[in-house]
Amino acid sequence: MKKSLILVLLGIFFVTGCASTPKMPEQSEAIVINSAMEETRQKALDALIVNGFELQEQSEGYIQGKRPNKIGLFVGSGGEIIGIWLESVSDNKTRVLIRKKKTMMGYVGQKNWEKEIRKEILGVGEWE
């Protein structure tokens, strides 16, 4: 009975932990930066690197980074995945959307890096 309960709980843990799929945030969560698309893209790349993320995926309008997993006795920060969507609004304005994605462990022990990434991007340029 005890083994069955443990197996059921582990199964639920893994199924719910993997259930999250990456999706683009709502437009209302966007910030508009007063800089061209390429300049904003470089700020976003720099923001990920400064905060300890390794680049995983890049395309014209999307950047994804992941922080290395930490292994130890206690659950700690690590393994977080951040997606940054970029959209040119005009020659010198870019819309930026930032979203953290759940990993297998869900949100347990993971830090929400959206604020830090946003601050790093905005710290270099002006925004609306």
CSV table of C-alpha atoms in Angstrom, one decimal:
chain,number,residue,atom,x,y,z
A,1,MET,CA,0.0,0.0,0.0
A,2,LYS,CA,2.8,2.4,1.0
A,3,LYS,CA,4.7,1.6,-2.2
A,4,SER,CA,1.6,2.2,-4.4
A,5,LEU,CA,1.0,5.6,-2.8
A,6,ILE,CA,4.5,6.7,-3.3
A,7,LEU,CA,4.4,5.6,-7.0
A,8,VAL,CA,1.1,7.4,-7.5
A,9,LEU,CA,2.5,10.6,-6.0
A,10,LEU,CA,5.7,10.4,-8.1
A,11,GLY,CA,3.6,9.8,-11.2
A,12,ILE,CA,1.5,12.9,-10.5
A,13,PHE,CA,4.6,14.9,-9.7
A,14,PHE,CA,6.2,14.1,-13.1
A,15,VAL,CA,3.0,14.5,-15.1
A,16,THR,CA,2.2,17.9,-13.7
A,17,GLY,CA,5.8,19.0,-13.8
A,18,CYS,CA,6.0,18.3,-17.6
A,19,ALA,CA,2.5,19.6,-18.4
A,20,SER,CA,3.7,23.2,-19.1
A,21,THR,CA,4.3,24.2,-22.7
A,22,PRO,CA,6.0,27.5,-23.7
A,23,LYS,CA,3.6,30.1,-24.9
A,24,MET,CA,3.9,33.8,-25.8
A,25,PRO,CA,2.6,36.1,-23.1
A,26,GLU,CA,-0.3,38.4,-23.6
A,27,GLN,CA,0.4,41.7,-25.4
A,28,SER,CA,-0.7,43.6,-22.3
A,29,GLU,CA,2.5,42.2,-20.5
A,30,ALA,CA,4.7,43.8,-23.1
A,31,ILE,CA,7.1,46.7,-22.6
A,32,VAL,CA,8.1,49.0,-25.5
A,33,ILE,CA,11.7,50.1,-25.6
A,34,ASN,CA,12.8,53.2,-27.5
A,35,SER,CA,15.5,51.4,-29.5
A,36,ALA,CA,15.8,49.5,-32.8
A,37,MET,CA,15.1,45.8,-33.0
A,38,GLU,CA,18.8,44.8,-33.3
A,39,GLU,CA,19.9,47.0,-30.4
A,40,THR,CA,17.1,45.7,-28.2
A,41,ARG,CA,18.0,42.1,-29.3
A,42,GLN,CA,21.6,42.7,-28.1
A,43,LYS,CA,20.3,44.1,-24.8
A,44,ALA,CA,18.2,41.0,-24.3
A,45,LEU,CA,21.1,38.7,-25.1
A,46,ASP,CA,23.3,40.6,-22.6
A,47,ALA,CA,20.6,40.5,-20.0
A,48,LEU,CA,20.4,36.7,-20.2
A,49,ILE,CA,24.2,36.3,-20.0
A,50,VAL,CA,24.6,38.8,-17.1
A,51,ASN,CA,22.0,36.8,-15.1
A,52,GLY,CA,23.7,33.5,-15.7
A,53,PHE,CA,21.6,32.0,-18.5
A,54,GLU,CA,23.0,29.9,-21.3
A,55,LEU,CA,21.5,30.6,-24.7
A,56,GLN,CA,19.4,27.7,-26.0
A,57,GLU,CA,17.5,29.0,-29.0
A,58,GLN,CA,17.6,32.2,-31.1
A,59,SER,CA,15.6,33.4,-34.1
A,60,GLU,CA,14.8,36.8,-35.4
A,61,GLY,CA,12.0,37.4,-32.9
A,62,TYR,CA,12.7,35.0,-30.1
A,63,ILE,CA,15.5,34.3,-27.7
A,64,GLN,CA,15.6,31.5,-25.1
A,65,GLY,CA,18.0,30.9,-22.3
A,66,LYS,CA,18.3,28.4,-19.5
A,67,ARG,CA,20.2,28.6,-16.1
A,68,PRO,CA,22.3,25.6,-15.3
A,69,ASN,CA,20.7,23.1,-12.9
A,70,LYS,CA,22.1,23.0,-9.4
A,71,ILE,CA,22.4,19.6,-7.8
A,72,GLY,CA,22.6,19.2,-4.0
A,73,LEU,CA,20.7,18.2,-0.9
A,74,PHE,CA,18.3,21.1,-1.1
A,75,VAL,CA,16.2,22.4,-3.9
A,76,GLY,CA,17.7,25.7,-5.1
A,77,SER,CA,17.6,28.1,-8.0
A,78,GLY,CA,18.6,26.6,-11.3
A,79,GLY,CA,17.1,25.1,-14.4
A,80,GLU,CA,14.9,28.1,-15.1
A,81,ILE,CA,14.0,28.8,-18.7
A,82,ILE,CA,13.3,32.3,-20.0
A,83,GLY,CA,11.7,33.2,-23.3
A,84,ILE,CA,12.0,36.7,-24.8
A,85,TRP,CA,9.9,37.7,-27.7
A,86,LEU,CA,10.9,40.8,-29.8
A,87,GLU,CA,8.7,42.6,-32.2
A,88,SER,CA,9.6,45.8,-34.1
A,89,VAL,CA,7.0,48.5,-33.6
A,90,SER,CA,8.8,51.2,-35.7
A,91,ASP,CA,12.4,51.9,-36.8
A,92,ASN,CA,13.4,52.9,-33.2
A,93,LYS,CA,10.9,51.1,-31.0
A,94,THR,CA,10.7,47.4,-30.1
A,95,ARG,CA,8.0,45.5,-28.1
A,96,VAL,CA,9.5,43.0,-25.6
A,97,LEU,CA,7.7,40.2,-23.9
A,98,ILE,CA,9.4,38.1,-21.3
A,99,ARG,CA,8.1,34.8,-19.9
A,100,LYS,CA,9.5,32.2,-17.5
A,101,LYS,CA,8.7,28.6,-18.5
A,102,LYS,CA,8.1,25.7,-16.1
A,103,THR,CA,10.6,23.0,-16.2
A,104,MET,CA,10.2,19.4,-15.0
A,105,MET,CA,10.3,20.5,-11.4
A,106,GLY,CA,7.7,23.1,-11.9
A,107,TYR,CA,8.2,26.2,-9.8
A,108,VAL,CA,9.6,24.4,-6.7
A,109,GLY,CA,12.8,26.1,-5.8
A,110,GLN,CA,13.0,28.2,-9.0
A,111,LYS,CA,13.5,31.9,-9.0
A,112,ASN,CA,11.3,34.1,-11.2
A,113,TRP,CA,13.9,35.9,-13.3
A,114,GLU,CA,11.5,38.0,-15.4
A,115,LYS,CA,12.0,41.1,-13.2
A,116,GLU,CA,15.8,40.9,-13.3
A,117,ILE,CA,15.9,40.4,-17.1
A,118,ARG,CA,13.4,43.3,-17.6
A,119,LYS,CA,15.5,45.5,-15.3
A,120,GLU,CA,18.7,44.7,-17.2
A,121,ILE,CA,17.1,45.4,-20.6
A,122,LEU,CA,15.5,48.6,-19.4
A,123,GLY,CA,18.6,49.8,-17.5
A,124,VAL,CA,20.4,50.5,-20.7
A,125,GLY,CA,17.6,52.2,-22.7
A,126,GLU,CA,14.4,54.2,-22.3
A,127,TRP,CA,10.9,52.6,-22.3
A,128,GLU,CA,7.2,53.4,-22.4
